Coordinates of C-alpha atoms in Angstrom, one line a residue:
M1 CA 14.1 -27.2 -56.9
S2 CA 15.3 -24.5 -59.2
E3 CA 17.4 -25.2 -62.1
Q4 CA 20.2 -23.1 -60.8
G5 CA 20.1 -24.9 -57.4
E6 CA 20.1 -28.1 -59.0
E7 CA 22.9 -27.5 -61.4
G8 CA 25.1 -26.3 -58.4
M9 CA 24.4 -29.5 -56.8
V10 CA 25.3 -31.4 -60.0
S11 CA 28.6 -29.6 -60.2
N12 CA 29.8 -29.9 -56.6
G13 CA 31.0 -33.4 -57.4
K14 CA 33.3 -32.0 -59.8
N15 CA 35.0 -29.6 -57.6
K16 CA 37.1 -32.1 -56.0
S17 CA 39.1 -34.9 -57.7
N18 CA 37.9 -38.4 -56.3
P19 CA 40.2 -41.4 -56.3
K20 CA 39.9 -43.8 -59.3
L21 CA 39.6 -47.6 -59.0
T22 CA 42.9 -49.2 -59.7
L23 CA 43.4 -53.0 -60.9
L24 CA 43.2 -54.9 -57.6
P25 CA 39.9 -53.2 -56.2
L26 CA 38.4 -53.5 -59.8
I27 CA 39.3 -57.3 -59.9
A28 CA 37.6 -57.7 -56.3
L29 CA 34.5 -55.7 -57.5
I30 CA 34.1 -57.9 -60.5
F31 CA 34.5 -61.0 -58.5
Y32 CA 31.6 -59.8 -56.3
E33 CA 29.6 -58.9 -59.3
V34 CA 29.8 -62.3 -60.6
S35 CA 30.6 -64.7 -57.7
G36 CA 31.4 -63.8 -54.2
G37 CA 32.7 -67.3 -53.5
P38 CA 31.3 -70.7 -53.6
F39 CA 28.3 -69.7 -51.5
G40 CA 25.1 -70.7 -53.6
V41 CA 26.7 -73.3 -55.7
E42 CA 25.5 -76.1 -53.4
D43 CA 22.1 -75.8 -55.2
S44 CA 24.0 -77.0 -58.6
V45 CA 25.1 -80.5 -56.8
R46 CA 21.5 -81.0 -55.7
A47 CA 19.8 -80.0 -58.9
G48 CA 22.4 -82.0 -60.8
A49 CA 21.7 -85.1 -58.8
G50 CA 25.3 -85.6 -57.9
P51 CA 28.9 -83.9 -58.2
L52 CA 29.5 -84.6 -61.9
L53 CA 27.3 -82.1 -63.6
S54 CA 28.1 -79.6 -61.3
L55 CA 31.8 -80.1 -61.7
L56 CA 31.3 -80.3 -65.6
G57 CA 29.2 -77.2 -65.6
F58 CA 31.8 -75.1 -63.9
C59 CA 34.5 -76.3 -66.2
I60 CA 32.4 -76.1 -69.6
F61 CA 30.1 -73.2 -69.1
P62 CA 32.8 -70.8 -68.6
L63 CA 34.2 -71.4 -71.9
I64 CA 30.8 -71.0 -73.8
W65 CA 29.6 -68.2 -71.5
S66 CA 31.8 -66.5 -69.1
I67 CA 34.8 -66.0 -71.6
P68 CA 32.6 -64.8 -74.5
E69 CA 30.8 -62.3 -72.2
A70 CA 34.0 -61.1 -70.7
L71 CA 35.6 -60.5 -74.1
L72 CA 32.4 -58.6 -75.1
T73 CA 32.6 -56.6 -72.0
A74 CA 36.4 -55.8 -72.4
E75 CA 36.0 -54.5 -76.0
L76 CA 32.8 -52.4 -75.4
A77 CA 33.8 -51.1 -72.1
T78 CA 37.2 -49.8 -73.3
S79 CA 35.3 -48.3 -76.5
F80 CA 32.8 -46.4 -74.2
P81 CA 34.8 -45.8 -71.0
E82 CA 31.9 -43.9 -69.1
N83 CA 29.5 -44.7 -66.5
G84 CA 26.5 -46.3 -67.8
G85 CA 28.2 -49.3 -69.5
Y86 CA 25.8 -51.3 -71.5
V87 CA 23.2 -48.6 -71.7
I88 CA 25.7 -46.6 -73.9
W89 CA 26.5 -49.6 -76.0
I90 CA 22.8 -50.4 -76.8
S91 CA 22.0 -46.6 -77.3
S92 CA 25.0 -46.4 -79.9
A93 CA 23.9 -49.3 -81.8
F94 CA 20.2 -49.3 -81.7
G95 CA 19.2 -45.7 -80.3
P96 CA 18.2 -44.2 -77.0
F97 CA 14.8 -46.1 -76.7
W98 CA 16.4 -49.5 -76.4
G99 CA 19.4 -48.3 -74.3
F100 CA 16.8 -47.1 -71.7
Q101 CA 15.1 -50.6 -72.0
E102 CA 18.4 -52.2 -71.4
G103 CA 19.2 -50.0 -68.5
F104 CA 15.7 -50.4 -66.9
W105 CA 15.8 -54.4 -67.1
K106 CA 19.5 -54.6 -66.0
W107 CA 19.0 -52.1 -63.1
L108 CA 15.8 -53.9 -61.8
S109 CA 17.5 -57.3 -62.0
G110 CA 20.4 -55.9 -60.2
V111 CA 18.3 -54.6 -57.4
M112 CA 16.4 -57.8 -57.2
D113 CA 19.7 -59.6 -56.9
N114 CA 20.7 -57.3 -54.1
A115 CA 17.8 -57.8 -52.1
L116 CA 19.1 -61.4 -51.5
Y117 CA 22.2 -60.5 -49.8
P118 CA 20.9 -59.1 -46.4
V119 CA 18.6 -61.8 -46.1
L120 CA 21.3 -64.5 -46.9
F121 CA 23.6 -62.7 -44.5
L122 CA 21.0 -63.3 -41.6
D123 CA 20.3 -66.8 -42.7
Y124 CA 24.0 -67.6 -41.9
L125 CA 24.0 -65.8 -38.6
K126 CA 20.8 -67.5 -37.4
H127 CA 22.8 -70.8 -37.1
S128 CA 24.7 -69.3 -34.4
L129 CA 22.2 -66.5 -33.2
P130 CA 18.7 -68.2 -33.2
I131 CA 17.0 -64.9 -32.3
F132 CA 17.2 -64.0 -36.1
H133 CA 14.6 -66.6 -36.6
Q134 CA 12.2 -64.2 -35.1
T135 CA 10.5 -61.5 -37.2
I136 CA 10.8 -59.0 -34.5
A137 CA 14.5 -59.3 -34.5
R138 CA 14.8 -60.1 -38.2
V139 CA 13.0 -57.1 -39.9
P140 CA 15.1 -54.4 -38.0
A141 CA 18.2 -56.2 -38.6
L142 CA 17.5 -56.3 -42.3
L143 CA 16.8 -52.6 -42.4
G144 CA 19.9 -51.9 -40.3
I145 CA 22.2 -54.0 -42.5
T146 CA 20.6 -52.4 -45.9
L147 CA 21.1 -48.8 -44.4
S148 CA 24.6 -49.3 -43.1
L149 CA 25.9 -50.9 -46.3
T150 CA 24.3 -48.1 -48.3
Y151 CA 26.1 -45.6 -46.3
L152 CA 29.2 -47.3 -47.0
N153 CA 28.6 -47.0 -50.7
Y154 CA 27.9 -43.2 -50.1
R155 CA 31.2 -42.6 -48.6
G156 CA 33.1 -43.3 -51.7
L157 CA 33.8 -46.1 -54.5
H158 CA 37.4 -46.4 -53.5
I159 CA 36.3 -47.4 -50.0
V160 CA 34.0 -50.1 -51.5
G161 CA 36.9 -51.2 -53.7
F162 CA 39.4 -51.5 -50.6
S163 CA 36.4 -53.2 -48.6
A164 CA 36.0 -55.8 -51.6
V165 CA 39.6 -56.7 -51.6
V166 CA 39.5 -57.3 -47.7
F167 CA 36.3 -59.2 -47.9
A168 CA 37.4 -61.5 -50.8
A169 CA 40.6 -62.4 -48.8
F170 CA 38.7 -63.2 -45.6
S171 CA 35.9 -65.2 -47.6
L172 CA 38.3 -67.4 -49.8
L173 CA 41.1 -68.3 -47.3
P174 CA 39.1 -70.9 -45.4
F175 CA 38.2 -72.6 -48.8
L176 CA 41.8 -73.0 -49.6
I177 CA 42.5 -74.2 -46.2
M178 CA 39.7 -76.8 -46.7
G179 CA 41.1 -77.8 -50.1
I180 CA 44.5 -78.7 -48.4
L181 CA 43.1 -80.5 -45.5
S182 CA 40.8 -82.7 -47.9
I183 CA 43.7 -84.0 -50.0
P184 CA 44.2 -87.3 -48.1
K185 CA 40.4 -87.9 -48.0
I186 CA 39.7 -87.4 -51.7
R187 CA 38.3 -90.3 -53.7
P188 CA 38.2 -89.2 -57.4
S189 CA 35.5 -91.9 -58.3
R190 CA 33.1 -89.8 -56.2
W191 CA 33.3 -86.9 -58.7
L192 CA 31.6 -89.3 -61.2
L193 CA 28.4 -89.7 -59.5
V194 CA 25.1 -88.7 -61.1
D195 CA 21.6 -89.8 -61.2
F196 CA 20.1 -88.6 -64.5
K197 CA 16.5 -89.5 -63.6
K198 CA 16.7 -87.1 -60.6
V199 CA 18.2 -84.1 -62.4
D200 CA 16.3 -80.8 -62.0
W201 CA 17.4 -79.2 -65.4
R202 CA 15.5 -76.0 -64.7
G203 CA 17.2 -75.5 -61.4
Y204 CA 20.5 -76.9 -62.7
F205 CA 20.8 -74.2 -65.6
N206 CA 19.4 -71.3 -63.6
S207 CA 22.1 -72.1 -60.9
M208 CA 24.6 -72.1 -63.4
L209 CA 23.8 -68.9 -64.9
W210 CA 23.2 -67.1 -61.9
N211 CA 26.6 -68.1 -60.5
L212 CA 28.5 -67.1 -63.8
N213 CA 26.6 -64.1 -64.9
Y214 CA 27.1 -60.3 -64.6
W215 CA 30.6 -60.0 -66.2
D216 CA 29.2 -56.9 -68.0
K217 CA 28.1 -55.2 -64.7
A218 CA 31.4 -53.6 -63.8
S219 CA 31.2 -51.6 -67.1
T220 CA 28.8 -49.3 -65.5
L221 CA 31.7 -47.9 -63.4
A222 CA 34.0 -47.4 -66.4
G223 CA 34.1 -43.8 -65.8
E224 CA 35.4 -44.4 -62.3
V225 CA 38.4 -46.6 -63.3
E226 CA 41.9 -45.4 -63.7
D227 CA 43.2 -45.9 -67.3
P228 CA 40.1 -48.2 -68.3
S229 CA 41.4 -49.1 -71.7
K230 CA 44.4 -51.0 -70.1
T231 CA 42.8 -51.8 -66.6
F232 CA 39.5 -53.3 -67.6
P233 CA 40.9 -56.1 -69.8
K234 CA 43.5 -57.1 -67.1
A235 CA 40.8 -56.9 -64.4
L236 CA 38.5 -59.2 -66.2
L237 CA 41.2 -61.8 -66.7
G238 CA 42.1 -61.6 -63.1
G239 CA 38.3 -61.9 -62.1
L240 CA 37.8 -64.8 -64.3
V241 CA 40.7 -66.8 -62.7
L242 CA 39.6 -65.9 -59.1
V243 CA 35.9 -66.9 -59.9
M244 CA 36.7 -70.2 -61.3
S245 CA 39.1 -71.2 -58.6
S246 CA 36.7 -70.1 -55.8
Y247 CA 34.1 -72.6 -57.3
L248 CA 36.2 -75.6 -58.5
I249 CA 38.6 -75.9 -55.5
P250 CA 35.8 -76.0 -52.9
L251 CA 33.8 -78.3 -55.1
L252 CA 36.5 -80.7 -55.8
A253 CA 37.5 -80.9 -52.1
A254 CA 33.9 -81.3 -50.7
T255 CA 32.5 -83.8 -53.2
G256 CA 35.7 -85.8 -53.4
A257 CA 36.4 -85.9 -49.6
L258 CA 32.9 -86.8 -48.7
G259 CA 30.1 -89.1 -49.7
S260 CA 27.2 -86.9 -49.0
S261 CA 23.8 -87.4 -50.7
P262 CA 22.8 -84.8 -53.3
S263 CA 19.8 -83.9 -51.2
E264 CA 21.9 -82.5 -48.3
W265 CA 23.5 -79.9 -50.8
T266 CA 21.2 -76.9 -49.8
D267 CA 22.5 -73.2 -49.2
G268 CA 24.9 -73.2 -46.3
Y269 CA 26.0 -76.8 -46.7
F270 CA 29.6 -75.8 -47.2
A271 CA 29.6 -74.9 -43.5
E272 CA 28.9 -78.5 -42.7
V273 CA 31.6 -79.7 -45.1
G274 CA 34.1 -77.3 -43.1
M275 CA 33.1 -79.3 -39.9
L276 CA 33.5 -82.7 -41.4
I277 CA 36.8 -81.9 -43.0
G278 CA 38.4 -79.3 -40.6
G279 CA 36.5 -79.2 -37.5
F280 CA 34.1 -76.8 -35.6
W281 CA 36.7 -73.9 -36.1
L282 CA 36.6 -74.2 -40.0
K283 CA 32.8 -74.3 -39.8
L284 CA 32.7 -71.0 -37.8
W285 CA 35.1 -69.5 -40.2
I286 CA 33.2 -70.6 -43.3
Q287 CA 29.8 -69.1 -41.8
A288 CA 31.6 -65.8 -40.9
A289 CA 33.1 -65.9 -44.5
A290 CA 29.6 -66.4 -46.1
A291 CA 28.2 -63.5 -43.9
V292 CA 31.1 -61.2 -45.0
S293 CA 30.7 -62.4 -48.7
N294 CA 27.1 -61.4 -48.8
L295 CA 28.3 -57.8 -47.6
G296 CA 30.8 -57.7 -50.5
L297 CA 28.1 -58.9 -53.1
F298 CA 25.8 -56.2 -51.8
E299 CA 28.4 -53.4 -52.0
A300 CA 29.6 -54.3 -55.6
E301 CA 26.0 -54.7 -56.8
M302 CA 24.8 -51.3 -55.1
S303 CA 27.8 -49.5 -56.8
S304 CA 27.2 -50.6 -60.2
D305 CA 23.4 -50.1 -60.0
S306 CA 23.9 -46.6 -58.6
F307 CA 26.6 -45.5 -61.2
Q308 CA 24.4 -47.0 -63.9
L309 CA 21.8 -44.5 -63.1
L310 CA 24.2 -41.7 -62.9
G311 CA 25.4 -42.7 -66.5
M312 CA 21.9 -42.8 -67.7
S313 CA 21.3 -39.4 -66.3
K314 CA 24.4 -37.9 -67.7
I315 CA 23.2 -38.9 -71.4
G316 CA 19.8 -37.3 -70.8
M317 CA 17.7 -40.5 -70.1
L318 CA 16.9 -39.8 -66.4
P319 CA 16.4 -36.5 -64.7
S320 CA 19.8 -34.7 -63.8
V321 CA 19.1 -35.2 -60.2
F322 CA 20.3 -38.9 -60.4
A323 CA 23.7 -37.4 -61.5
V324 CA 24.1 -35.3 -58.2
R325 CA 27.3 -36.5 -56.5
S326 CA 28.1 -36.1 -52.9
T327 CA 31.3 -34.6 -51.7
Y328 CA 32.9 -38.3 -51.9
G329 CA 32.1 -38.4 -55.5
T330 CA 29.1 -40.9 -55.2
P331 CA 25.8 -40.3 -56.8
T332 CA 23.6 -39.6 -53.8
V333 CA 20.0 -39.8 -55.3
S334 CA 20.9 -42.9 -57.3
I335 CA 22.2 -44.7 -54.4
L336 CA 19.0 -44.0 -52.4
F337 CA 16.8 -45.0 -55.2
S338 CA 18.5 -48.3 -55.6
A339 CA 18.4 -48.9 -51.8
T340 CA 14.6 -48.2 -51.7
G341 CA 14.2 -50.8 -54.4
V342 CA 16.3 -53.4 -52.3
I343 CA 14.0 -52.8 -49.4
F344 CA 10.9 -53.3 -51.1
L345 CA 11.8 -56.4 -52.9
S346 CA 13.5 -58.2 -50.0
W347 CA 10.2 -60.3 -49.3
M348 CA 10.5 -62.3 -52.3
S349 CA 12.1 -66.0 -51.9
F350 CA 15.6 -66.9 -53.2
Q351 CA 14.3 -69.2 -56.0
E352 CA 11.7 -66.5 -57.3
I353 CA 14.4 -63.9 -57.5
M354 CA 16.9 -66.1 -59.2
E355 CA 14.6 -67.2 -62.0
F356 CA 13.2 -63.8 -62.6
L357 CA 16.4 -62.0 -62.5
N358 CA 17.9 -64.5 -64.8
F359 CA 15.1 -64.0 -67.2
L360 CA 15.6 -60.3 -67.3
Y361 CA 19.4 -60.5 -67.5
A362 CA 19.0 -63.2 -70.5
V363 CA 16.8 -60.6 -72.3
G364 CA 19.1 -57.9 -71.9
M365 CA 22.3 -59.9 -72.6
L366 CA 21.0 -60.9 -75.9
L367 CA 20.5 -57.2 -76.7
E368 CA 24.2 -56.7 -75.9
V369 CA 25.3 -59.5 -78.1
A370 CA 23.2 -57.9 -81.0
A371 CA 24.8 -54.6 -80.3
F372 CA 28.3 -56.0 -80.1
I373 CA 27.9 -57.5 -83.7
T374 CA 26.0 -54.3 -85.0
L375 CA 28.9 -52.0 -84.0
R376 CA 31.5 -54.3 -85.4
V377 CA 29.5 -54.2 -88.8
K378 CA 28.1 -50.7 -88.9
R379 CA 31.1 -49.0 -87.2
P380 CA 34.3 -50.3 -88.0
D381 CA 35.8 -46.9 -87.4
L382 CA 34.9 -46.9 -83.7
H383 CA 37.9 -46.4 -81.5
R384 CA 38.7 -49.7 -79.8
P385 CA 41.6 -49.7 -77.4
Y386 CA 41.0 -53.2 -76.7
R387 CA 39.6 -55.4 -79.6
V388 CA 38.8 -59.1 -79.5
P389 CA 41.4 -60.4 -81.9
L390 CA 39.1 -62.1 -84.4
E391 CA 37.3 -61.1 -87.4
T392 CA 33.7 -60.1 -87.1
F393 CA 32.3 -63.5 -88.5
W394 CA 34.3 -65.4 -86.0
V395 CA 33.3 -63.1 -83.1
A396 CA 29.6 -63.7 -84.2
M397 CA 30.4 -67.5 -84.0
I398 CA 31.6 -67.3 -80.5
C399 CA 28.5 -65.4 -79.5
V400 CA 26.3 -68.3 -80.7
P401 CA 26.7 -70.7 -77.7
P402 CA 26.1 -68.2 -75.1
S403 CA 23.1 -66.8 -77.0
L404 CA 21.6 -70.4 -77.3
L405 CA 22.1 -70.8 -73.4
L406 CA 20.4 -67.7 -72.7
I407 CA 17.4 -68.8 -75.0
L408 CA 17.3 -72.3 -73.2
V409 CA 17.3 -70.6 -69.7
M410 CA 14.3 -68.5 -71.0
C411 CA 12.5 -71.3 -72.4
L412 CA 13.0 -73.3 -68.9
A413 CA 11.3 -70.4 -67.0
S414 CA 7.8 -70.8 -65.2
W415 CA 4.7 -69.3 -66.7
R416 CA 4.7 -66.9 -63.7
T417 CA 8.2 -65.6 -64.7
F418 CA 7.0 -65.1 -68.2
M419 CA 4.0 -62.9 -67.1
V420 CA 5.9 -60.8 -64.4
S421 CA 8.7 -60.2 -67.0
A422 CA 6.3 -59.3 -69.8
A423 CA 4.9 -56.8 -67.4
V424 CA 8.3 -55.2 -66.4
I425 CA 9.1 -54.9 -70.3
L426 CA 5.7 -53.3 -70.8
V427 CA 6.5 -50.7 -68.0
G428 CA 9.6 -49.9 -69.8
F429 CA 8.0 -49.2 -73.1
V430 CA 5.7 -46.9 -71.3
L431 CA 8.1 -45.3 -69.1
Y432 CA 10.6 -44.1 -71.7
P433 CA 8.0 -42.0 -73.8
A434 CA 6.7 -40.6 -70.5
L435 CA 10.2 -39.2 -69.6
V436 CA 10.8 -38.0 -73.0
H437 CA 7.4 -36.0 -72.7
A438 CA 8.5 -34.6 -69.4
K439 CA 11.8 -33.6 -70.9
R440 CA 10.0 -31.7 -73.8
R441 CA 7.5 -30.0 -71.3
N442 CA 10.6 -29.0 -69.0
W443 CA 8.8 -30.7 -66.0
M444 CA 12.2 -31.9 -64.9
L445 CA 15.6 -31.0 -65.6
F446 CA 17.7 -33.1 -67.9
E447 CA 21.2 -33.0 -69.3
A448 CA 21.8 -32.6 -72.9
E449 CA 21.8 -36.1 -74.7
P450 CA 25.0 -36.8 -76.9
S451 CA 24.5 -36.7 -80.6
L452 CA 24.2 -39.9 -82.5
S453 CA 24.3 -38.4 -85.9
S454 CA 28.0 -38.9 -86.4
S455 CA 29.9 -42.4 -86.2
N456 CA 31.7 -41.4 -83.1
G457 CA 29.1 -39.2 -81.4
W458 CA 29.0 -40.8 -78.1
Q459 CA 32.9 -41.0 -77.7
Q460 CA 33.2 -37.3 -78.8
Q461 CA 30.8 -36.3 -76.1
F462 CA 32.5 -38.4 -73.6
S463 CA 36.0 -36.7 -74.8
E464 CA 34.7 -33.3 -74.1
N465 CA 33.4 -34.4 -70.7
K466 CA 36.8 -35.7 -69.8
E467 CA 38.3 -32.4 -70.8
V468 CA 35.9 -30.6 -68.6
E469 CA 36.7 -32.8 -65.7
L470 CA 40.5 -32.3 -66.2
V471 CA 40.1 -28.5 -66.3
E472 CA 38.0 -28.6 -63.0
E473 CA 40.7 -30.8 -61.5
E474 CA 43.5 -28.4 -62.7
K475 CA 41.6 -25.3 -61.2
S476 CA 41.0 -27.3 -58.0
L477 CA 44.8 -28.0 -57.8
M478 CA 45.7 -24.4 -58.5
Q479 CA 43.3 -23.2 -55.8
D480 CA 44.9 -25.7 -53.3
N481 CA 48.4 -24.6 -54.2
S482 CA 47.4 -20.9 -53.8
I483 CA 46.0 -21.6 -50.3
I484 CA 49.3 -23.3 -49.4

């Protein structure tokens, strides 16, 4: 493809003003980036050998993990309100090499995470439709689901945001009803049950981290958010309340009303809980809610992954083809690239994917914490529309507990996870200089990289980009008015 032709494709996305994400859709997307509902928390009861550790975990871990990560995300996402999110934060603090590594690790962990959801969708459906136990029906269904949801992403981020709101309402309502119905049956003493001799600590900590991570993921969509400096902090707060409610209400209801053995708490057990508390109709609703929730999780993850690649392309880390937008404002090539990764990784098991993506996520998150503190120290003049209301020393102290948790999860990983993660990191170290060489040789078209020489180089570049977009929108409006 010629440079002129490719530049024309890149600019096509700017000729038309695309709807921005508002508060409610952004809350729904954050909810699905992090949680999607209580589907998957069953393993925390099994691994914790009873309800006590699970309930304590979802009360304590948000304080030492979710809140610090959400505060970090709010400050940095409003300081750099552009697509790419944490890639830009790391690049601003440590340079483009480490920014690229962060992007590579987070994109791969996101794609692996997304490979779970079409599989889990069919796992819930096969209870009612046994045909999906058979490979001849399962494989075409997986491909069909992946391609259909990918097309929905292609049609526009505002459609994905609206869909996330509808999916969340449908998925959470049965658990609210279950919580109300369980009140007469609750025995608080059941919440205190635990057998410490049978606790699977590796499974427990991995389950906690997996169910409470990815608060930073929505930052890759910051350029698509309306007034991000005000919307992002509010959306993160709303998302935090929604996530914690979606975990604690079902767990308190189910473990307090039933005397189930921890071994019964496997994936999908909430449907049986619904049957025991409300009846067959509630079981069917929870199964349908679980299936719909997996669709919402897929949509949110795919949006973040694809707009991350777009953001990396806009700052010159990836070829400019990744920044090509469709007429709906979505990054066409980035979406197709992410969808291809999902299809190729869907053969891995749930436990393998969870441990592996947790490890990569932990490495990337430690780098984000380091960048957060570094930018506070080295760039005090950085414009921060939202600033965590604490001095740098106390901000660093708040980051200590989540950092220790990340290191603990990494230490508990299997040797296979260590080896595979090391190989992925090595690939990233080789891939970056290879792309830099391709850029210098003009083998592929890249966009200009923002200057890091001045203290606000990235923000200056982003301000210029915004001015260009506003001019394009004004021209488009003038043309529309002239036609009218």
